[in-house]
CSV table of C-alpha atoms in Angstrom, one decimal:
chain,number,residue,atom,x,y,z
N,51,UNK,CA,46.7,31.0,32.4
N,52,UNK,CA,49.6,29.5,34.3
N,53,UNK,CA,50.8,32.9,35.2
N,54,UNK,CA,47.4,33.8,36.7
N,55,UNK,CA,47.2,30.5,38.6
N,56,UNK,CA,50.6,31.0,40.2
N,57,UNK,CA,49.9,34.6,40.9
N,58,UNK,CA,46.8,33.6,43.0
N,59,UNK,CA,48.1,30.6,44.8
N,60,UNK,CA,51.7,31.7,45.2
N,61,UNK,CA,55.0,30.1,44.0
N,62,UNK,CA,54.5,27.2,46.5
N,63,UNK,CA,50.8,26.8,45.7
N,64,UNK,CA,49.3,23.7,44.2
N,65,UNK,CA,48.3,23.8,40.5
N,66,UNK,CA,46.5,20.7,39.0
N,67,UNK,CA,45.4,20.0,35.5
N,68,UNK,CA,42.2,18.2,34.7
N,69,UNK,CA,39.8,17.7,31.8
N,70,UNK,CA,37.3,20.5,31.3
N,71,UNK,CA,33.6,20.3,30.5
N,72,UNK,CA,33.7,22.8,27.6
N,73,UNK,CA,35.9,23.6,24.6
N,74,UNK,CA,37.7,26.5,26.2
N,75,UNK,CA,40.4,26.5,28.9
N,76,UNK,CA,39.3,27.6,32.3
N,77,UNK,CA,41.0,28.5,35.6
N,78,UNK,CA,39.4,27.7,39.0
N,79,UNK,CA,40.7,28.5,42.5
N,80,UNK,CA,39.4,26.2,45.2
N,81,UNK,CA,40.2,25.6,48.9
N,82,UNK,CA,42.3,22.6,49.6
N,83,UNK,CA,45.6,21.1,50.8
N,84,UNK,CA,48.3,18.8,49.5
N,85,UNK,CA,50.9,16.8,51.5
N,86,UNK,CA,53.5,14.2,50.7
N,87,UNK,CA,51.8,10.9,51.5
N,88,UNK,CA,50.6,8.3,49.0
N,89,UNK,CA,48.3,5.3,49.2
N,90,UNK,CA,49.3,2.4,51.4
N,91,UNK,CA,48.4,-0.3,48.8
N,92,UNK,CA,48.2,-0.2,45.0
N,93,UNK,CA,45.0,-2.2,45.3
N,94,UNK,CA,43.2,1.1,46.1
N,95,UNK,CA,43.9,2.5,42.6
N,96,UNK,CA,40.8,3.6,40.8
N,97,UNK,CA,42.4,4.8,37.6
N,98,UNK,CA,44.7,2.1,36.2
N,99,UNK,CA,46.1,4.3,33.4
N,100,UNK,CA,47.3,7.2,35.7
N,101,UNK,CA,47.8,4.9,38.7
N,102,UNK,CA,45.9,7.2,41.1
N,103,UNK,CA,43.0,7.0,43.5
N,104,UNK,CA,40.3,9.6,42.8
N,105,UNK,CA,37.1,10.1,44.8
N,106,UNK,CA,34.3,12.7,44.5
N,107,UNK,CA,32.3,13.8,47.5
N,108,UNK,CA,34.1,11.5,50.0
N,109,UNK,CA,34.5,11.4,53.7
N,110,UNK,CA,37.8,11.4,55.7
N,111,UNK,CA,38.5,9.5,58.8
N,112,UNK,CA,41.4,11.1,60.9
N,113,UNK,CA,42.9,8.9,63.6
N,114,UNK,CA,45.8,10.0,65.8
N,115,UNK,CA,47.1,6.5,66.5
N,116,UNK,CA,47.9,3.3,64.6
N,117,UNK,CA,44.9,1.1,63.7
N,118,UNK,CA,45.6,-2.5,64.6
N,119,UNK,CA,42.2,-4.2,64.8
N,120,UNK,CA,39.7,-4.2,61.8
N,121,UNK,CA,36.8,-4.3,64.3
N,122,UNK,CA,37.6,-0.7,65.3
N,123,UNK,CA,36.6,0.6,61.8
N,124,UNK,CA,33.6,-1.8,61.3
N,125,UNK,CA,30.9,0.7,62.4
N,126,UNK,CA,32.2,3.6,60.1
N,127,UNK,CA,32.9,1.3,57.2
N,128,UNK,CA,29.5,-0.3,57.4
N,129,UNK,CA,27.9,3.2,57.4
N,130,UNK,CA,29.9,4.0,54.3
N,131,UNK,CA,28.6,0.9,52.5
N,132,UNK,CA,25.0,1.6,53.5
N,133,UNK,CA,25.1,5.3,52.4
N,134,UNK,CA,27.4,4.6,49.4
N,135,UNK,CA,30.0,7.2,49.9
N,136,UNK,CA,33.8,6.8,49.5
N,137,UNK,CA,36.0,7.0,52.5
N,138,UNK,CA,39.7,7.9,53.0
N,139,UNK,CA,41.4,6.7,56.1
N,140,UNK,CA,44.2,8.9,57.4
N,141,UNK,CA,46.0,7.4,60.4
N,142,UNK,CA,49.5,7.1,61.9
N,143,UNK,CA,49.6,3.7,60.4
N,144,UNK,CA,47.4,0.6,59.7
N,145,UNK,CA,48.5,-2.9,60.5
N,146,UNK,CA,48.2,-5.5,57.7
N,147,UNK,CA,45.5,-7.3,59.7
N,148,UNK,CA,43.3,-4.2,59.8
N,149,UNK,CA,44.1,-3.2,56.2
N,150,UNK,CA,43.3,-6.6,54.6
N,151,UNK,CA,39.5,-6.5,55.0
N,152,UNK,CA,39.4,-3.0,53.6
N,153,UNK,CA,41.3,-4.1,50.5
N,154,UNK,CA,39.2,-7.2,50.1
N,155,UNK,CA,35.9,-5.4,50.2
N,156,UNK,CA,37.2,-2.7,47.8
N,157,UNK,CA,38.2,-5.4,45.3
N,158,UNK,CA,34.8,-7.0,45.5
N,159,UNK,CA,33.2,-3.6,44.8
N,160,UNK,CA,31.4,-3.5,48.1
N,161,UNK,CA,33.4,-0.6,49.5
N,162,UNK,CA,35.0,2.5,48.0
N,163,UNK,CA,37.9,3.3,50.3
N,164,UNK,CA,41.6,4.1,50.5
N,165,UNK,CA,44.1,4.5,53.3
N,166,UNK,CA,47.1,6.8,53.7
N,167,UNK,CA,49.6,7.5,56.4
N,168,UNK,CA,49.4,10.8,58.3
N,169,UNK,CA,51.9,13.4,57.3
N,170,UNK,CA,55.0,14.2,59.4
N,171,UNK,CA,55.8,12.6,62.8
N,172,UNK,CA,55.4,13.3,66.5
N,173,UNK,CA,54.1,16.7,67.4
N,174,UNK,CA,54.1,17.9,63.8
N,175,UNK,CA,51.9,15.0,62.8
N,176,UNK,CA,49.3,16.0,65.4
N,177,UNK,CA,49.3,19.6,64.1
N,178,UNK,CA,48.9,18.5,60.5
N,179,UNK,CA,45.9,16.3,61.4
N,180,UNK,CA,44.3,19.2,63.2
N,181,UNK,CA,44.8,21.4,60.1
N,182,UNK,CA,43.2,18.7,57.9
N,183,UNK,CA,40.3,18.4,60.3
N,184,UNK,CA,39.7,22.2,60.3
N,185,UNK,CA,39.9,22.2,56.5
N,186,UNK,CA,37.4,19.4,56.0
N,187,UNK,CA,35.2,20.0,59.0
N,188,UNK,CA,36.0,16.8,60.8
N,189,UNK,CA,37.4,15.7,64.1
N,190,UNK,CA,40.6,13.9,64.9
N,191,UNK,CA,39.9,10.6,66.8
N,192,UNK,CA,42.0,10.8,70.0
N,193,UNK,CA,41.6,8.6,73.1
N,194,UNK,CA,42.7,11.4,75.4
N,195,UNK,CA,39.8,13.5,74.1
N,196,UNK,CA,37.3,10.8,74.9
N,197,UNK,CA,36.8,9.8,71.3
N,198,UNK,CA,37.2,6.0,70.7
N,199,UNK,CA,37.3,4.8,67.1
N,200,UNK,CA,35.2,1.7,67.7
N,201,UNK,CA,32.4,3.9,69.1
N,202,UNK,CA,32.7,6.9,66.8
N,203,UNK,CA,29.9,7.8,64.3
N,204,UNK,CA,30.0,9.6,61.0
N,205,UNK,CA,29.9,13.1,62.7
N,206,UNK,CA,33.7,12.8,63.3
N,207,UNK,CA,34.3,12.4,59.5
N,208,UNK,CA,35.5,15.3,57.4
N,209,UNK,CA,34.1,16.1,54.0
N,210,UNK,CA,35.9,16.8,50.7
N,211,UNK,CA,34.5,17.5,47.3
N,212,UNK,CA,37.5,15.7,45.7
N,213,UNK,CA,40.5,13.6,46.8
N,214,UNK,CA,43.3,12.6,44.5
N,215,UNK,CA,45.9,10.2,45.9
N,216,UNK,CA,49.0,9.2,44.0
N,217,UNK,CA,51.9,7.0,45.0
N,218,UNK,CA,53.7,9.9,46.7
N,219,UNK,CA,51.2,12.7,47.4
N,220,UNK,CA,47.6,13.4,48.4
N,221,UNK,CA,45.4,16.3,47.3
N,222,UNK,CA,42.3,17.3,49.2
N,223,UNK,CA,39.8,19.8,47.6
N,224,UNK,CA,37.0,21.3,49.7
N,225,UNK,CA,34.0,23.4,48.8
N,226,UNK,CA,35.1,26.4,50.9
N,227,UNK,CA,32.4,26.1,53.6
N,228,UNK,CA,35.1,26.0,56.3
N,229,UNK,CA,36.9,29.2,55.1
N,230,UNK,CA,36.2,31.1,58.4
N,231,UNK,CA,37.7,28.3,60.5
N,232,UNK,CA,40.7,28.1,58.2
N,233,UNK,CA,41.3,31.8,58.4
N,234,UNK,CA,41.1,31.7,62.2
N,235,UNK,CA,43.6,28.8,62.2
N,236,UNK,CA,46.0,30.7,60.0
N,237,UNK,CA,45.9,33.7,62.3
N,238,UNK,CA,46.8,31.5,65.2
N,239,UNK,CA,49.7,30.0,63.4
N,240,UNK,CA,51.0,33.5,62.4
N,241,UNK,CA,51.0,34.5,66.1
N,242,UNK,CA,53.1,31.4,66.8
N,243,UNK,CA,55.6,32.5,64.1
N,244,UNK,CA,55.9,35.9,65.7
N,245,UNK,CA,56.6,34.4,69.1
N,246,UNK,CA,59.1,31.8,67.8
N,247,UNK,CA,62.8,32.5,67.5
N,248,UNK,CA,64.0,29.2,66.1
N,249,UNK,CA,64.4,29.4,62.3
N,250,UNK,CA,63.6,25.8,61.7
N,251,UNK,CA,60.3,26.1,63.7
N,252,UNK,CA,59.4,29.3,61.8
N,253,UNK,CA,59.9,27.4,58.5
N,254,UNK,CA,57.6,24.6,59.6
N,255,UNK,CA,54.9,27.1,60.7
N,256,UNK,CA,55.2,29.0,57.4
N,257,UNK,CA,54.7,25.8,55.5
N,258,UNK,CA,51.5,25.1,57.4
N,259,UNK,CA,50.3,28.6,56.6
N,260,UNK,CA,51.0,28.1,52.9
N,261,UNK,CA,49.2,24.7,52.9
N,262,UNK,CA,46.1,26.2,54.5
N,263,UNK,CA,45.8,29.6,52.9
N,264,UNK,CA,47.5,29.0,49.5
N,265,UNK,CA,44.5,27.3,47.9
N,266,UNK,CA,44.6,25.1,44.9
N,267,UNK,CA,44.5,26.3,41.2
N,268,UNK,CA,42.7,23.9,38.8
N,269,UNK,CA,43.5,24.3,35.1
N,270,UNK,CA,40.5,22.9,33.2
N,271,UNK,CA,41.6,22.0,29.7
N,272,UNK,CA,39.0,22.1,26.9
N,273,UNK,CA,39.2,20.9,23.4
N,274,UNK,CA,37.1,19.8,20.4
N,275,UNK,CA,38.3,16.2,20.2
N,276,UNK,CA,39.9,13.7,22.5
N,277,UNK,CA,43.2,13.8,20.6
N,278,UNK,CA,43.4,17.6,20.8
N,279,UNK,CA,42.6,17.4,24.5
N,280,UNK,CA,45.4,14.9,25.3
N,281,UNK,CA,47.9,17.0,23.3
N,282,UNK,CA,46.9,20.3,25.1
N,283,UNK,CA,47.1,18.6,28.5
N,284,UNK,CA,50.7,17.4,27.8
N,285,UNK,CA,51.7,20.9,26.6
N,286,UNK,CA,50.2,22.6,29.6
N,287,UNK,CA,51.9,20.1,31.9
N,288,UNK,CA,55.3,20.8,30.3
N,289,UNK,CA,54.8,24.5,30.5
N,290,UNK,CA,53.7,24.3,34.2
N,291,UNK,CA,56.8,22.2,35.1
N,292,UNK,CA,59.1,24.6,33.3
N,293,UNK,CA,57.5,27.6,35.0
N,294,UNK,CA,57.9,26.1,38.4
N,295,UNK,CA,61.6,25.2,37.6
N,296,UNK,CA,62.1,28.8,36.5
N,297,UNK,CA,60.6,30.1,39.7
N,298,UNK,CA,63.0,28.0,41.8
N,299,UNK,CA,66.3,28.8,40.1
N,300,UNK,CA,65.7,31.5,37.5
N,301,UNK,CA,66.2,31.4,33.7
N,302,UNK,CA,69.0,31.5,31.2
N,303,UNK,CA,69.3,32.2,27.5
N,304,UNK,CA,67.5,29.6,25.4
N,305,UNK,CA,68.2,28.1,22.0
N,306,UNK,CA,71.4,26.5,23.3
N,307,UNK,CA,73.0,29.9,23.7
N,308,UNK,CA,73.9,29.5,27.4
N,309,UNK,CA,75.7,26.2,26.8
N,310,UNK,CA,77.5,27.7,23.8
N,311,UNK,CA,78.8,30.6,26.0
N,312,UNK,CA,79.9,28.1,28.6
N,313,UNK,CA,82.0,26.3,26.1
N,314,UNK,CA,84.3,29.3,25.9
N,315,UNK,CA,85.2,28.8,29.5
N,316,UNK,CA,86.4,25.3,28.9
N,317,UNK,CA,89.7,26.5,27.3
N,318,UNK,CA,90.8,28.2,30.5
N,319,UNK,CA,90.0,25.1,32.5
N,320,UNK,CA,91.9,22.9,30.0
N,321,UNK,CA,95.1,24.9,30.5
N,322,UNK,CA,95.1,24.0,34.2
N,323,UNK,CA,95.0,20.3,33.5
N,324,UNK,CA,98.3,18.3,33.6
N,325,UNK,CA,97.1,15.0,32.2
N,326,UNK,CA,96.8,14.8,28.4
N,327,UNK,CA,93.8,12.5,28.6
N,328,UNK,CA,92.0,15.0,30.8
N,329,UNK,CA,92.6,17.6,28.2
N,330,UNK,CA,91.1,15.4,25.6
N,331,UNK,CA,88.1,14.9,27.9
N,332,UNK,CA,87.7,18.7,28.3
N,333,UNK,CA,87.8,19.1,24.5
N,334,UNK,CA,85.1,16.5,24.1
N,335,UNK,CA,83.0,18.3,26.7
N,336,UNK,CA,83.5,21.6,24.9
N,337,UNK,CA,82.2,20.1,21.6
N,338,UNK,CA,79.2,18.7,23.5
N,339,UNK,CA,78.3,22.1,24.8
N,340,UNK,CA,78.1,23.5,21.3
N,341,UNK,CA,76.1,20.6,19.9
N,342,UNK,CA,72.6,21.9,20.8
N,343,UNK,CA,73.0,25.1,18.7
N,344,UNK,CA,74.3,23.1,15.8
N,345,UNK,CA,71.4,20.7,16.0
N,346,UNK,CA,68.9,23.5,16.1
N,347,UNK,CA,70.6,25.1,13.1
N,348,UNK,CA,70.6,21.8,11.2
N,349,UNK,CA,66.9,21.3,11.8
N,350,UNK,CA,66.3,24.8,10.4
N,351,UNK,CA,68.3,24.0,7.3
N,352,UNK,CA,71.3,26.3,8.2
N,353,UNK,CA,75.0,25.4,8.6
N,354,UNK,CA,75.6,24.9,12.3
N,355,UNK,CA,79.3,25.9,12.2
N,356,UNK,CA,78.4,29.3,10.7
N,357,UNK,CA,75.8,29.9,13.3
N,358,UNK,CA,78.2,29.1,16.2
N,359,UNK,CA,80.9,31.4,14.8
N,360,UNK,CA,78.4,34.3,14.4
N,361,UNK,CA,77.0,33.9,17.9
N,362,UNK,CA,80.4,33.8,19.6
N,363,UNK,CA,81.6,36.8,17.6
N,364,UNK,CA,79.0,38.9,19.5
N,365,UNK,CA,79.8,39.9,23.1
N,366,UNK,CA,76.1,40.3,24.0
N,367,UNK,CA,75.2,37.3,26.3
N,368,UNK,CA,71.6,37.2,25.1
N,369,UNK,CA,72.5,37.3,21.4
N,370,UNK,CA,71.6,34.1,19.6
N,371,UNK,CA,69.9,32.4,16.6
N,372,UNK,CA,66.1,32.4,16.4
N,373,UNK,CA,65.3,29.4,14.3
N,374,UNK,CA,61.6,30.2,14.2
N,375,UNK,CA,62.2,33.5,12.4
N,376,UNK,CA,65.6,32.6,10.8
N,377,UNK,CA,67.3,35.6,12.3
N,378,UNK,CA,69.9,36.7,14.9
N,379,UNK,CA,68.6,38.7,17.8
N,380,UNK,CA,68.5,39.1,21.6
N,381,UNK,CA,66.8,35.9,22.7
N,382,UNK,CA,66.0,37.1,26.2
N,383,UNK,CA,64.0,40.0,24.8
N,384,UNK,CA,62.4,37.7,22.3
N,385,UNK,CA,61.2,35.4,25.1
N,386,UNK,CA,63.4,32.5,24.2
N,387,UNK,CA,64.8,31.2,27.5
N,388,UNK,CA,65.3,28.0,29.4
N,389,UNK,CA,64.9,27.3,33.2
N,390,UNK,CA,68.3,27.2,34.9
N,391,UNK,CA,67.3,24.1,36.7
N,392,UNK,CA,66.6,22.3,33.5
N,393,UNK,CA,69.9,23.2,32.0
N,394,UNK,CA,71.8,22.2,35.1
N,395,UNK,CA,70.0,18.9,35.5
N,396,UNK,CA,70.7,18.1,31.8
N,397,UNK,CA,74.5,18.7,32.3
N,398,UNK,CA,74.6,16.6,35.5
N,399,UNK,CA,72.7,13.7,34.0
N,400,UNK,CA,74.7,13.7,30.7
N,401,UNK,CA,78.0,13.7,32.7
N,402,UNK,CA,76.7,10.8,34.9
N,403,UNK,CA,75.7,8.7,31.8
N,404,UNK,CA,79.1,9.4,30.1
N,405,UNK,CA,80.9,8.4,33.3
N,406,UNK,CA,79.0,5.2,33.4
N,407,UNK,CA,79.9,4.4,29.8
N,408,UNK,CA,83.6,5.0,30.5
N,409,UNK,CA,83.6,2.6,33.4
N,410,UNK,CA,81.6,-0.1,31.6
N,411,UNK,CA,83.2,-3.1,29.8
N,412,UNK,CA,80.2,-3.6,27.6
N,413,UNK,CA,77.0,-1.7,26.7
N,414,UNK,CA,73.8,-3.3,25.5
N,415,UNK,CA,71.9,-1.2,22.9
N,416,UNK,CA,68.9,-1.7,20.7
N,417,UNK,CA,69.9,-2.3,17.1
N,418,UNK,CA,67.7,-0.4,14.7
N,419,UNK,CA,66.1,-2.8,12.4
N,420,UNK,CA,66.3,-1.7,8.8
N,421,UNK,CA,63.3,-2.1,6.6
N,422,UNK,CA,64.0,-4.5,3.7
N,423,UNK,CA,63.9,-3.0,0.2
N,424,UNK,CA,60.4,-3.8,-1.2
N,425,UNK,CA,60.6,-6.3,-4.1
N,426,UNK,CA,59.1,-5.0,-7.2
N,427,UNK,CA,56.3,-7.2,-8.4
N,428,UNK,CA,55.7,-7.7,-12.1
N,429,UNK,CA,52.8,-5.9,-13.6
N,430,UNK,CA,49.5,-7.8,-13.3
N,431,UNK,CA,48.4,-9.2,-16.6
N,432,UNK,CA,44.8,-8.7,-17.7
N,433,UNK,CA,42.5,-11.6,-16.9
N,434,UNK,CA,41.9,-13.1,-20.4
N,435,UNK,CA,39.5,-16.0,-20.4
N,436,UNK,CA,40.9,-19.3,-21.8
N,437,UNK,CA,39.5,-20.3,-25.2
N,438,UNK,CA,37.8,-23.6,-25.0
N,439,UNK,CA,37.6,-26.1,-27.9
N,440,UNK,CA,34.3,-26.3,-29.8
N,441,UNK,CA,31.9,-28.8,-28.3
N,442,UNK,CA,31.7,-32.0,-30.5
N,443,UNK,CA,28.3,-33.4,-31.3
N,444,UNK,CA,27.1,-36.3,-29.2
N,445,UNK,CA,27.3,-39.3,-31.6
N,446,UNK,CA,26.1,-42.6,-30.2
N,447,UNK,CA,28.6,-45.4,-30.1
N,448,UNK,CA,28.0,-48.1,-32.7
N,449,UNK,CA,27.6,-51.5,-31.1
N,450,UNK,CA,28.6,-54.8,-32.9
N,451,UNK,CA,25.8,-57.0,-34.2
N,452,UNK,CA,24.6,-59.8,-32.0
N,453,UNK,CA,26.0,-63.2,-33.0
N,454,UNK,CA,23.8,-66.3,-33.1
N,455,UNK,CA,23.8,-68.5,-30.1
N,456,UNK,CA,25.6,-71.7,-31.3
N,457,UNK,CA,25.9,-74.5,-28.8
N,458,UNK,CA,29.4,-75.6,-28.0
N,459,UNK,CA,30.4,-79.1,-29.3
N,460,UNK,CA,31.7,-81.3,-26.5
N,461,UNK,CA,35.1,-83.0,-26.7
N,462,UNK,CA,34.9,-86.7,-27.7
N,463,UNK,CA,35.8,-89.0,-24.8
N,464,UNK,CA,35.2,-92.7,-24.3
N,465,UNK,CA,35.7,-94.7,-21.2
N,466,UNK,CA,35.4,-98.5,-20.7
N,467,UNK,CA,35.8,-100.5,-17.5
N,468,UNK,CA,36.7,-104.1,-18.5
N,469,UNK,CA,36.2,-106.9,-16.0
N,470,UNK,CA,39.7,-108.3,-16.6
N,471,UNK,CA,41.1,-106.1,-13.8
N,472,UNK,CA,42.8,-103.7,-16.2
N,473,UNK,CA,41.6,-100.3,-16.8
N,474,UNK,CA,42.0,-98.4,-20.0
N,475,UNK,CA,41.2,-94.9,-20.8
N,476,UNK,CA,41.2,-94.0,-24.4
N,477,UNK,CA,41.3,-90.4,-25.4
N,478,UNK,CA,42.2,-89.6,-29.0
N,479,UNK,CA,44.1,-92.9,-29.4
N,480,UNK,CA,46.0,-92.9,-26.0
N,481,UNK,CA,45.6,-95.8,-23.6
N,482,UNK,CA,46.8,-96.0,-20.0
N,483,UNK,CA,46.8,-99.8,-20.1
N,484,UNK,CA,50.0,-99.7,-22.1
N,485,UNK,CA,51.8,-98.8,-18.9
N,486,UNK,CA,51.9,-100.9,-15.7
N,487,UNK,CA,50.0,-99.5,-12.8
N,488,UNK,CA,50.6,-100.6,-9.2
N,489,UNK,CA,47.8,-100.2,-6.7
């Protein structure tokens, strides 16, 4: 499916991946254009997970100059709110004063809009805006053409069935209704290429032709479940990126075979080195080049050293170990290959990281936390009910008999108050008059 897509849109064509509406994969070729310009503010994002702006059946406002006053766009933005269609503003630039009302109304949910900067600069920018206008059926707002933004109506707006804006690029998809105008525009640009002698100018014109006539291939991924759909999308995306890298710089033997063959060249380079430390570094680099083959063999349950010796003993460059079939064969004929760009970038990045490690005093790493050994719990005993003592009979408590109510006998006491001025209190033979009392 990727082969068919690139065959129709060309090696510089645009291929996108999206969710299909059925369970089978489908390929669709549509008219459209992609250029390297992203949204001016992250507040325009509609899909938070993918960090993109995506609109369906939207309008495009193309302005040749920088927008400085928000009142210039009021009429067109008000029309977008009334008729409820999304709008993408493409201009040379938008001042913060003019951009703020658009962001504010978008966050409130009143307006669906996004703003991007026009591609290229100077005269090239003017040509790119004209190409977008022809593709979308719109008109570029220019003061010298008598079109003023403040007085413009919705007839100057272009139309797109789908617009996807990322942080760095914009994709415009149309319904193909402007195909004749696009073909006429392409023929005009081709005549300019024939009449131009400067190579750089020819390159720019050919890029414009590729953008207009290349089209866009949409890979619609289908699946039974959401989990399967996500997995297939990631696999197709990896395959597409690998295919594009292979188109750019070609392919080499896969399975780590190309790196293993390169390790043989290190011995010749090591002999030219005078410093002993440099020779040690070359030996380390040689071992690193043979590691991918050893790792593949280890994962397949085979001794890596044996596999390396057997591969190097064969002079065929494509000869290598096929771990899927557990056999040795020509890997290029078996279809096991890697893009040259991927292998080159891996070597460059690995060397850069190693250089950083050598020049660093300390390195911060994440320590892998080991899981504690689970403590073995004793077996659970059966739940045996506790034996209760037998219930005793309820015997009433015996009360003592009531005693007869016998009155208490008072204590004998006699008091006499004689007139002789002496007082005497007799109690059981004791008299206070026996002692002198002073008053």
